[in-house]
Coordinates of N, CA and C and ligand atoms in Angstrom, one line a residue:
X259 N -18.1 4.2 6.3 CA -17.6 5.4 5.7 C -18.1 5.5 4.2
X260 N -18.6 6.6 3.8 CA -18.9 6.8 2.4 C -17.6 7.2 1.7
X261 N -17.1 6.3 0.9 CA -15.8 6.6 0.3 C -15.9 6.9 -1.2
X262 N -15.6 8.1 -1.6 CA -15.8 8.4 -3.0 C -14.5 8.6 -3.7
X263 N -13.4 9.0 -3.0 CA -12.1 9.2 -3.6 C -11.4 7.9 -3.7
X264 N -10.2 8.0 -4.2 CA -9.3 6.8 -4.4 C -8.0 7.0 -3.5
X265 N -7.5 5.8 -3.1 CA -6.3 5.9 -2.2 C -5.2 5.1 -2.9
X266 N -4.1 5.9 -3.2 CA -3.0 5.3 -3.9 C -1.7 5.4 -3.0
X267 N -1.0 4.4 -2.8 CA 0.2 4.4 -2.0 C 1.4 4.1 -2.8
X268 N 2.6 4.7 -2.4 CA 3.9 4.4 -3.0 C 4.7 3.7 -2.0
X269 N 5.3 2.6 -2.3 CA 6.1 1.8 -1.4 C 7.5 1.4 -2.0
X270 N 8.3 1.0 -1.1 CA 9.7 0.5 -1.5 C 10.7 0.9 -0.5
X271 N 11.9 0.4 -0.6 CA 13.0 0.6 0.3 C 13.4 2.1 0.3
X272 N 14.5 2.3 1.0 CA 15.1 3.7 1.1 C 15.7 4.1 -0.3
X273 N 15.3 5.3 -0.7 CA 16.0 5.9 -1.9 C 15.6 5.3 -3.2
X274 N 14.5 4.5 -3.3 CA 14.1 3.9 -4.6 C 13.4 4.9 -5.5
X275 N 13.0 6.1 -5.0 CA 12.3 7.1 -5.8 C 10.9 7.4 -5.4
X276 N 10.5 7.1 -4.2 CA 9.1 7.2 -3.9 C 8.6 8.7 -3.9
X277 N 9.4 9.6 -3.3 CA 9.0 11.0 -3.2 C 9.0 11.6 -4.6
X278 N 10.1 11.3 -5.4 CA 10.1 11.8 -6.8 C 8.9 11.4 -7.6
X279 N 8.5 10.1 -7.4 CA 7.4 9.6 -8.3 C 6.0 9.9 -7.7
X280 N 6.0 10.2 -6.4 CA 4.7 10.7 -5.8 C 4.3 12.0 -6.4
X281 N 5.3 12.9 -6.7 CA 5.0 14.2 -7.3 C 4.5 13.9 -8.7
X282 N 5.1 13.0 -9.4 CA 4.6 12.7 -10.8 C 3.1 12.1 -10.8
X283 N 2.9 11.2 -9.9 CA 1.5 10.6 -9.8 C 0.5 11.7 -9.5
X284 N 0.8 12.5 -8.5 CA -0.1 13.6 -8.0 C -0.3 14.6 -9.2
X285 N 0.7 15.0 -9.8 CA 0.6 16.0 -10.9 C -0.2 15.4 -12.1
X286 N 0.0 14.1 -12.3 CA -0.7 13.4 -13.4 C -2.2 13.4 -13.2
X287 N -2.6 13.1 -11.9 CA -4.0 13.1 -11.5 C -4.6 14.5 -11.5
X288 N -3.9 15.5 -11.0 CA -4.4 16.8 -11.0 C -4.6 17.4 -12.4
X289 N -3.7 17.0 -13.3 CA -3.9 17.4 -14.7 C -5.2 16.9 -15.3
X290 N -5.7 15.9 -14.7 CA -7.0 15.4 -15.2 C -8.2 15.9 -14.4
X291 N -7.9 17.0 -13.6 CA -9.0 17.7 -12.9 C -9.4 17.1 -11.6
X292 N -8.6 16.2 -11.1 CA -8.9 15.6 -9.8 C -8.3 16.4 -8.6
X293 N -9.1 16.4 -7.5 CA -8.5 17.0 -6.3 C -7.5 15.9 -5.7
X294 N -6.3 16.3 -5.4 CA -5.3 15.3 -4.9 C -4.7 15.8 -3.6
X295 N -4.7 14.9 -2.6 CA -4.0 15.2 -1.3 C -2.7 14.4 -1.3
X296 N -1.6 15.1 -1.2 CA -0.3 14.5 -1.1 C 0.1 14.3 0.3
X297 N 0.4 13.2 0.8 CA 0.7 13.0 2.2 C 1.8 11.9 2.4
X298 N 2.1 11.6 3.6 CA 3.1 10.6 3.8 C 2.9 9.9 5.2
X299 N 3.6 8.7 5.3 CA 3.6 8.1 6.6 C 5.0 7.6 7.0
X300 N 5.4 7.5 8.2 CA 4.6 8.1 9.3 C 4.6 9.6 9.2
X301 N 3.4 10.2 9.5 CA 3.3 11.7 9.4 C 2.0 12.1 8.8
X302 N 2.0 13.3 8.2 CA 0.8 13.7 7.5 C -0.1 14.7 8.3
X303 N 0.1 14.7 9.6 CA -0.6 15.7 10.5 C 0.5 16.2 11.5
X304 N 0.3 17.3 12.2 CA 1.3 17.8 13.1 C 1.6 16.7 14.2
X305 N 0.6 16.1 14.8 CA 0.9 15.1 15.8 C 1.6 13.9 15.2
X306 N 1.1 13.4 14.1 CA 1.7 12.2 13.5 C 3.1 12.5 13.0
X307 N 3.4 13.8 12.6 CA 4.8 14.2 12.3 C 5.7 14.2 13.5
X308 N 5.1 14.5 14.7 CA 5.9 14.5 15.9 C 6.2 13.0 16.2
X309 N 5.3 12.1 16.0 CA 5.6 10.6 16.2 C 6.7 10.2 15.2
X310 N 6.6 10.7 13.9 CA 7.7 10.4 12.9 C 9.0 10.8 13.4
X311 N 9.1 12.0 14.1 CA 10.4 12.5 14.6 C 11.0 11.5 15.6
X312 N 10.1 11.1 16.5 CA 10.5 10.1 17.5 C 11.1 8.8 16.8
X313 N 10.3 8.3 15.8 CA 10.7 7.1 15.1 C 12.0 7.2 14.4
X314 N 12.3 8.4 13.8 CA 13.4 8.5 12.9 C 14.7 9.0 13.6
X315 N 14.5 9.5 14.9 CA 15.6 10.1 15.6 C 16.6 9.0 15.9
X316 N 17.9 9.2 15.4 CA 18.9 8.2 15.6 C 19.5 8.2 17.0
X317 N 19.1 9.1 18.0 CA 19.7 9.2 19.3 C 20.0 7.8 19.9
X318 N 21.2 7.6 20.3 CA 21.6 6.3 20.7 C 21.5 6.1 22.2
X319 N 21.0 7.1 22.9 CA 21.0 7.0 24.4 C 19.9 6.0 24.9
X320 N 18.8 5.9 24.1 CA 17.8 4.9 24.6 C 17.3 4.2 23.3
X321 N 17.7 2.9 23.1 CA 17.2 2.2 21.9 C 15.7 2.1 22.0
X322 N 15.1 2.1 20.8 CA 13.6 2.0 20.7 C 13.3 0.5 20.6
X323 N 12.4 0.1 21.6 CA 12.0 -1.3 21.6 C 11.1 -1.6 20.3
X324 N 11.3 -2.8 19.7 CA 10.6 -3.1 18.5 C 9.1 -3.0 18.6
X325 N 8.5 -3.4 19.7 CA 7.1 -3.4 19.9 C 6.6 -1.9 20.0
X326 N 7.5 -1.1 20.7 CA 7.1 0.3 20.8 C 7.2 1.0 19.4
X327 N 8.1 0.6 18.6 CA 8.2 1.1 17.3 C 6.9 0.8 16.5
X328 N 6.5 -0.5 16.6 CA 5.3 -0.9 15.9 C 4.1 -0.1 16.3
X329 N 4.0 0.1 17.6 CA 2.8 0.8 18.1 C 2.8 2.3 17.8
X330 N 4.0 2.8 17.7 CA 4.1 4.3 17.3 C 3.7 4.4 15.9
X331 N 4.1 3.5 15.0 CA 3.8 3.5 13.6 C 2.2 3.5 13.5
X332 N 1.6 2.7 14.2 CA 0.1 2.6 14.1 C -0.6 3.7 14.8
X333 N 0.0 4.3 15.9 CA -0.6 5.5 16.5 C -0.6 6.7 15.5
X334 N 0.6 6.8 14.8 CA 0.7 7.9 13.8 C -0.4 7.6 12.7
X335 N -0.5 6.4 12.3 CA -1.5 6.0 11.3 C -2.9 6.3 11.7
X336 N -3.3 6.0 12.9 CA -4.6 6.3 13.4 C -5.0 7.8 13.2
X337 N -4.0 8.6 13.7 CA -4.2 10.0 13.6 C -4.3 10.5 12.2
X338 N -3.4 10.0 11.4 CA -3.4 10.4 9.9 C -4.7 10.0 9.2
X339 N -5.2 8.8 9.5 CA -6.4 8.3 8.9 C -7.6 9.2 9.3
X340 N -7.6 9.5 10.6 CA -8.8 10.2 11.2 C -8.8 11.7 10.7
X341 N -7.6 12.3 10.6 CA -7.5 13.7 10.3 C -7.4 14.1 8.8
X342 N -6.8 13.2 8.1 CA -6.5 13.5 6.7 C -7.1 12.5 5.7
X343 N -6.8 11.3 5.8 CA -7.1 10.3 4.8 C -8.6 10.1 4.6
X344 N -9.3 9.7 5.8 CA -10.7 9.4 5.7 C -11.5 10.7 5.2
X345 N -11.3 11.9 5.8 CA -12.0 13.0 5.3 C -11.8 13.3 3.9
X346 N -10.6 13.2 3.4 CA -10.3 13.4 2.0 C -11.1 12.4 1.1
X347 N -11.0 11.2 1.4 CA -11.7 10.2 0.6 C -13.2 10.4 0.6
X348 N -13.7 10.8 1.8 CA -15.2 11.0 1.9 C -15.6 12.2 1.0
X349 N -14.8 13.2 0.9 CA -15.3 14.3 0.0 C -14.9 14.1 -1.4
X350 N -14.3 13.0 -1.8 CA -14.1 12.6 -3.2 C -12.7 12.9 -3.7
X351 N -11.8 13.3 -2.8 CA -10.4 13.6 -3.2 C -9.7 12.3 -3.4
X352 N -8.6 12.4 -4.1 CA -7.7 11.2 -4.3 C -6.5 11.5 -3.3
X353 N -6.2 10.4 -2.6 CA -5.1 10.6 -1.6 C -3.9 9.8 -2.2
X354 N -2.8 10.5 -2.3 CA -1.5 9.8 -2.7 C -0.5 9.9 -1.6
X355 N -0.2 8.7 -1.1 CA 0.5 8.6 0.2 C 1.9 7.9 0.0
X356 N 2.9 8.6 0.5 CA 4.3 8.0 0.5 C 4.4 7.1 1.7
X357 N 4.2 5.8 1.4 CA 4.2 4.7 2.4 C 2.9 4.6 3.2
X358 N 2.6 3.3 3.5 CA 1.4 3.0 4.3 C 1.7 1.6 5.0
X359 N 0.7 0.8 5.2 CA 0.8 -0.4 6.0 C 1.7 -1.4 5.4
X360 N 1.9 -1.5 4.0 CA 2.8 -2.4 3.5 C 4.2 -2.2 4.0
X361 N 4.5 -0.9 4.4 CA 5.8 -0.6 5.0 C 5.9 -1.2 6.3
X362 N 4.8 -1.3 7.1 CA 4.9 -1.9 8.4 C 5.2 -3.4 8.3
X363 N 4.5 -4.0 7.3 CA 4.8 -5.5 7.1 C 6.3 -5.7 6.6
X364 N 6.8 -4.7 5.8 CA 8.1 -4.8 5.3 C 9.2 -4.5 6.4
X365 N 9.0 -3.4 7.1 CA 10.1 -2.9 8.0 C 9.9 -3.6 9.4
X366 N 8.7 -3.5 10.0 CA 8.6 -4.1 11.3 C 8.4 -5.7 11.2
X367 N 7.8 -6.1 10.1 CA 7.6 -7.6 9.9 C 8.9 -8.2 9.4
X368 N 9.3 -7.8 8.1 CA 10.5 -8.3 7.5 C 11.8 -7.9 8.2
X369 N 11.9 -6.6 8.4 CA 13.2 -6.1 9.0 C 13.4 -6.4 10.4
X370 N 12.4 -6.2 11.3 CA 12.5 -6.4 12.7 C 12.1 -7.9 13.1
X371 N 11.4 -8.6 12.2 CA 11.0 -10.0 12.5 C 9.8 -10.1 13.4
X372 N 9.0 -9.0 13.5 CA 7.7 -9.1 14.3 C 6.7 -10.0 13.5
X373 N 6.0 -10.9 14.3 CA 5.1 -11.8 13.7 C 4.0 -11.0 12.9
X374 N 3.8 -11.4 11.6 CA 2.9 -10.6 10.8 C 1.5 -10.7 11.2
X375 N 1.1 -11.8 12.0 CA -0.2 -11.9 12.5 C -0.5 -10.8 13.5
X376 N 0.5 -10.4 14.2 CA 0.3 -9.3 15.2 C 0.1 -8.0 14.4
X377 N 0.8 -7.8 13.3 CA 0.7 -6.6 12.5 C -0.7 -6.6 11.9
X378 N -1.1 -7.7 11.4 CA -2.5 -7.8 10.8 C -3.6 -7.4 11.8
X379 N -3.4 -7.8 13.1 CA -4.4 -7.4 14.1 C -4.5 -5.9 14.3
X380 N -3.3 -5.3 14.3 CA -3.3 -3.8 14.5 C -3.9 -3.2 13.2
X381 N -3.5 -3.7 12.1 CA -4.1 -3.2 10.8 C -5.6 -3.2 10.8
X382 N -6.2 -4.3 11.3 CA -7.6 -4.4 11.3 C -8.2 -3.4 12.3
X383 N -7.6 -3.3 13.5 CA -8.1 -2.4 14.5 C -8.0 -0.9 14.1
X384 N -6.9 -0.5 13.5 CA -6.7 0.9 13.2 C -7.4 1.3 11.8
X385 N -7.4 0.4 10.9 CA -7.9 0.8 9.5 C -9.4 0.4 9.3
X386 N -9.9 -0.5 10.1 CA -11.3 -0.9 10.0 C -11.7 -1.1 8.5
X387 N -10.9 -1.9 7.8 CA -11.2 -2.2 6.4 C -10.7 -1.3 5.4
X388 N -10.2 -0.1 5.8 CA -9.7 0.8 4.8 C -8.3 0.4 4.3
X389 N -8.2 0.0 3.0 CA -6.9 -0.3 2.4 C -6.8 0.5 1.1
X390 N -5.5 0.6 0.6 CA -5.3 1.3 -0.6 C -6.0 0.7 -1.8
X391 N -6.5 1.5 -2.8 CA -7.0 1.0 -4.1 C -5.9 0.5 -4.9
X392 N -4.7 1.1 -4.8 CA -3.6 0.8 -5.7 C -2.3 1.1 -4.9
X393 N -1.4 0.2 -5.0 CA -0.1 0.4 -4.4 C 1.0 0.2 -5.5
X394 N 1.9 1.3 -5.6 CA 3.0 1.2 -6.6 C 4.2 0.9 -5.8
X395 N 4.7 -0.3 -6.0 CA 5.9 -0.8 -5.3 C 7.1 -0.6 -6.2
X396 N 7.9 0.4 -5.8 CA 9.1 0.6 -6.5 C 10.2 -0.3 -6.0
X397 N 10.6 -1.2 -6.9 CA 11.5 -2.2 -6.5 C 12.9 -2.2 -7.2
X398 N 13.9 -2.3 -6.4 CA 15.3 -2.3 -7.0 C 16.3 -2.9 -6.0
X399 N 17.4 -3.4 -6.4 CA 18.4 -3.9 -5.4 C 18.8 -2.8 -4.5
X400 N 18.9 -3.2 -3.2 CA 19.2 -2.2 -2.2 C 20.5 -1.5 -2.3
X401 N 21.5 -2.2 -2.9 CA 22.8 -1.6 -3.0 C 22.7 -0.4 -4.0
X402 N 22.0 -0.5 -5.1 CA 21.8 0.5 -6.0 C 21.0 1.7 -5.4
X403 N 20.0 1.4 -4.7 CA 19.2 2.4 -4.0 C 20.0 3.2 -3.0
X404 N 20.9 2.5 -2.3 CA 21.8 3.1 -1.3 C 22.7 4.1 -2.0
X405 N 23.1 3.8 -3.2 CA 24.0 4.8 -3.9 C 23.2 6.1 -4.3
X406 N 21.9 5.9 -4.6 CA 21.1 7.1 -4.9 C 20.9 7.9 -3.6
X407 N 20.7 7.2 -2.5 CA 20.5 7.8 -1.2 C 21.7 8.6 -0.8
X408 N 22.9 8.0 -1.1 CA 24.1 8.7 -0.7 C 24.3 10.0 -1.6
X409 N 23.9 9.9 -2.8 CA 23.9 11.1 -3.7 C 23.0 12.2 -3.2
X410 N 21.8 11.8 -2.7 CA 20.9 12.8 -2.2 C 21.4 13.4 -0.9
X411 N 22.0 12.5 0.0 CA 22.5 13.0 1.3 C 23.7 14.0 1.0
X412 N 24.5 13.6 0.0 CA 25.7 14.5 -0.3 C 25.2 15.9 -0.7
X413 N 24.1 15.9 -1.6 CA 23.6 17.1 -2.1 C 22.9 18.0 -1.0
X414 N 22.1 17.2 -0.1 CA 21.3 17.9 0.9 C 22.2 18.2 2.2
X415 N 23.3 17.6 2.3 CA 24.1 17.7 3.5 C 23.3 17.0 4.7
X416 N 22.4 16.1 4.3 CA 21.6 15.5 5.4 C 22.3 14.3 6.1
X417 N 21.7 14.0 7.2 CA 22.2 12.9 8.1 C 21.3 11.7 7.9
X418 N 21.9 10.5 8.0 CA 21.0 9.3 7.9 C 20.1 9.2 9.2
X419 N 18.9 8.8 9.0 CA 18.0 8.7 10.1 C 18.1 7.3 10.7
X420 N 17.3 7.0 11.7 CA 17.4 5.7 12.5 C 17.3 4.5 11.6
X421 N 16.4 4.5 10.6 CA 16.2 3.4 9.7 C 17.3 3.3 8.7
X422 N 17.7 4.5 8.2 CA 18.7 4.5 7.1 C 20.1 4.0 7.6
X423 N 20.2 3.9 9.0 CA 21.5 3.4 9.5 C 21.5 1.9 9.7
X424 N 20.4 1.3 9.3 CA 20.4 -0.2 9.5 C 21.3 -0.9 8.5
X425 N 21.6 -2.2 8.8 CA 22.6 -2.9 8.0 C 21.9 -3.4 6.7
X426 N 22.8 -3.9 5.8 CA 22.3 -4.3 4.4 C 21.3 -5.5 4.6
X427 N 21.5 -6.4 5.6 CA 20.6 -7.6 5.7 C 19.2 -7.1 6.1
X428 N 19.1 -6.0 6.9 CA 17.8 -5.5 7.2 C 17.1 -5.1 5.9
X429 N 17.8 -4.3 5.1 CA 17.1 -3.8 3.9 C 16.8 -5.0 2.9
X430 N 17.6 -6.0 2.9 CA 17.3 -7.2 2.0 C 16.0 -7.8 2.5
X431 N 15.9 -7.9 3.9 CA 14.7 -8.5 4.4 C 13.5 -7.6 4.1
X432 N 13.6 -6.3 4.2 CA 12.5 -5.4 3.9 C 12.1 -5.6 2.4
X433 N 13.1 -5.7 1.5 CA 12.7 -5.9 0.1 C 12.0 -7.2 -0.1
X434 N 12.5 -8.3 0.5 CA 11.8 -9.6 0.4 C 10.4 -9.5 0.9
X435 N 10.2 -8.9 2.0 CA 8.8 -8.8 2.6 C 7.9 -8.0 1.7
X436 N 8.4 -6.9 1.1 CA 7.6 -6.1 0.2 C 7.2 -7.0 -1.0
X437 N 8.1 -7.8 -1.6 CA 7.8 -8.6 -2.7 C 6.8 -9.7 -2.4
X438 N 6.9 -10.2 -1.1 CA 5.9 -11.2 -0.7 C 4.5 -10.5 -0.6
X439 N 4.4 -9.3 -0.1 CA 3.1 -8.6 0.0 C 2.6 -8.4 -1.5
X440 N 3.4 -8.1 -2.4 CA 3.0 -8.0 -3.8 C 2.4 -9.3 -4.3
X441 N 3.1 -10.4 -4.0 CA 2.6 -11.7 -4.4 C 1.3 -12.1 -3.8
X442 N 1.1 -11.6 -2.6 CA -0.2 -11.9 -1.9 C -1.4 -11.1 -2.4
X443 N -1.1 -9.9 -2.9 CA -2.2 -9.0 -3.4 C -1.9 -8.5 -4.8
X444 N -1.8 -9.4 -5.8 CA -1.5 -8.9 -7.1 C -2.5 -7.9 -7.7
X445 N -3.8 -8.0 -7.2 CA -4.8 -7.1 -7.8 C -4.6 -5.7 -7.3
X446 N -3.9 -5.5 -6.2 CA -3.7 -4.2 -5.6 C -2.3 -3.6 -5.8
X447 N -1.3 -4.5 -5.7 CA 0.1 -4.0 -5.7 C 0.8 -4.2 -7.1
X448 N 1.2 -3.1 -7.6 CA 1.9 -3.1 -9.0 C 3.4 -2.9 -8.7
X449 N 4.2 -3.9 -9.2 CA 5.6 -3.8 -8.9 C 6.3 -3.1 -10.1
X450 N 7.0 -2.0 -9.9 CA 7.7 -1.3 -10.9 C 9.2 -1.5 -10.8
X451 N 9.8 -1.8 -11.9 CA 11.3 -1.8 -11.8 C 11.8 -0.4 -11.7
X452 N 12.3 -0.1 -10.5 CA 12.8 1.3 -10.2 C 14.2 1.5 -10.6
X453 N 14.9 0.4 -11.0 CA 16.3 0.5 -11.4 C 16.4 0.7 -12.9
X454 N 15.8 1.8 -13.4 CA 15.9 2.2 -14.8 C 15.8 3.7 -14.8
X455 N 16.1 4.3 -15.9 CA 16.1 5.8 -16.0 C 14.7 6.3 -15.5
X456 N 14.8 7.5 -14.9 CA 13.5 8.1 -14.4 C 12.4 8.2 -15.4
X457 N 12.8 8.6 -16.7 CA 11.8 8.7 -17.7 C 11.0 7.4 -17.9
X458 N 11.8 6.3 -17.9 CA 11.2 5.0 -18.2 C 10.2 4.6 -17.0
X459 N 10.7 4.9 -15.8 CA 9.8 4.6 -14.6 C 8.5 5.4 -14.7
X460 N 8.7 6.7 -15.1 CA 7.5 7.6 -15.1 C 6.6 7.3 -16.2
X461 N 7.1 6.8 -17.4 CA 6.2 6.4 -18.5 C 5.4 5.3 -18.0
X462 N 6.0 4.3 -17.4 CA 5.3 3.1 -16.9 C 4.2 3.5 -15.9
X463 N 4.5 4.4 -15.0 CA 3.5 4.9 -14.0 C 2.4 5.6 -14.6
X464 N 2.7 6.5 -15.6 CA 1.6 7.2 -16.2 C 0.7 6.3 -17.0
X465 N 1.2 5.3 -17.7 CA 0.2 4.4 -18.4 C -0.5 3.5 -17.5
X466 N 0.1 3.2 -16.4 CA -0.7 2.4 -15.4 C -1.8 3.2 -14.8
X467 N -1.5 4.5 -14.5 CA -2.6 5.4 -13.9 C -3.7 5.6 -14.9
X468 N -3.3 5.8 -16.2 CA -4.4 6.0 -17.2 C -5.3 4.8 -17.3
X469 N -4.7 3.6 -17.2 CA -5.5 2.4 -17.2 C -6.4 2.3 -16.0
X470 N -5.9 2.7 -14.8 CA -6.8 2.7 -13.6 C -7.9 3.8 -13.8
X471 N -7.6 4.9 -14.3 CA -8.6 6.0 -14.4 C -9.7 5.5 -15.3
X472 N -9.3 4.8 -16.4 CA -10.3 4.3 -17.3 C -11.2 3.2 -16.6
X473 N -10.5 2.3 -15.9 CA -11.2 1.2 -15.3 C -12.1 1.6 -14.1
X474 N -11.7 2.7 -13.5 CA -12.5 3.2 -12.3 C -13.6 4.2 -12.7
X475 N -13.6 4.6 -14.0 CA -14.5 5.7 -14.3 C -16.0 5.3 -14.2
Ligands
ATP89 N1 14.9 6.4 -11.7 C1 15.9 7.1 -11.1 N2 17.1 7.2 -11.6 C2 18.1 7.9 -11.0 N3 17.9 8.6 -9.9 C3 16.7 8.6 -9.4 C4 15.6 7.9 -9.9 N4 14.5 8.1 -9.1 C5 14.9 8.9 -8.1 N5 16.2 9.2 -8.3 C6 17.0 10.1 -7.3 O1 17.3 9.2 -6.2 C7 17.3 9.9 -5.0 C8 16.3 9.3 -4.1 O2 15.0 9.5 -4.6 P1 13.8 9.9 -3.7 O3 14.1 10.9 -2.6 O4 12.6 10.1 -4.5 O5 13.6 8.4 -3.0 P2 12.7 7.9 -1.8 O6 12.3 6.5 -2.1 O7 11.6 8.9 -1.6 O8 13.7 8.0 -0.6 P3 13.4 7.9 1.0 O9 13.2 6.4 1.2 O10 14.6 8.4 1.7 O11 12.1 8.6 1.3 C9 17.0 11.4 -5.4 O12 18.2 12.1 -5.5 C10 16.3 11.3 -6.8 O13 16.5 12.4 -7.5
LIG90 C1 5.1 3.9 7.2 C2 6.3 3.2 7.8 C3 7.6 3.7 7.7 N1 8.6 3.1 8.3 C4 9.9 3.7 8.1 C5 10.5 3.5 6.7 C6 11.4 4.7 6.5 O1 12.7 4.4 6.9 C7 10.8 5.7 7.5 C8 10.1 6.8 6.8 O2 11.0 7.6 6.1 P1 11.0 7.8 4.5 O3 11.3 9.3 4.3 O4 9.6 7.5 4.0 O5 12.0 6.9 3.9 O6 9.9 5.1 8.3 C9 8.4 2.0 9.0 O7 9.4 1.4 9.6 N2 7.2 1.4 9.1 C10 6.1 2.0 8.6 O8 5.0 1.5 8.7

């Protein structure tokens, strides 16, 4: 693939501020004249969004098998890559994506306990070498993030989805797995302390982006 654009992902547990900061990242890049595609996983195309619905549906009548969950995540990813991410990168756009494969290592690997070697096999099969240029890992203790999530749910009148209903131990394992991923790829994954006022988080993100823009020019 002729890849001219850049691929930036935002990662972290539930309610750490990914969507809020995705808007900041995308606006910051657009203000510098770049074409930016804002997207998310699972999802990003109509069919991948249909898979997202299946994954997040808390219906208790039929539990979702862990392997089925893993395969659905990668099925959605294959569709998203083919229809949105690869074409955008090929035409020189920057793709800013709310979650990607680090989430699979964190949730299906850390949270569900699936062998990471199996996840890595699917990653190689589906992505064929395509990985993010930069990953912003928003990190904070899960208890504090849960309080933010509750605030948002109260305001939206929303319901917890299938993942948001998991126990605290699940989210602690997710956080540990994310931090392990950051340790394994320090050249790609930048860990941001998300447990600080939004202005401080966003100042840090903007100066990091400016550094990348300069380095990649
Ligand atoms: N640094 C911050 N300080 C205080 N509140 C914040 C901060 N960042 C985000 N919030 C608020 O926390 C809530 C969750 O933020 P947001 O929806 O961006 O998180 P998220 O990581 O995208 O959540 P999800 O995992 O559900 O997609 C929102 O109400 C948002 O306004
Ligand atoms: C990409 C990806 C996502 N998930 C989970 C993580 C979240 O609970 C939901 C997505 O909802 P959100 O609005 O982004 O919080 O899906 C996962 O388990 N594995 C993945 O690879």
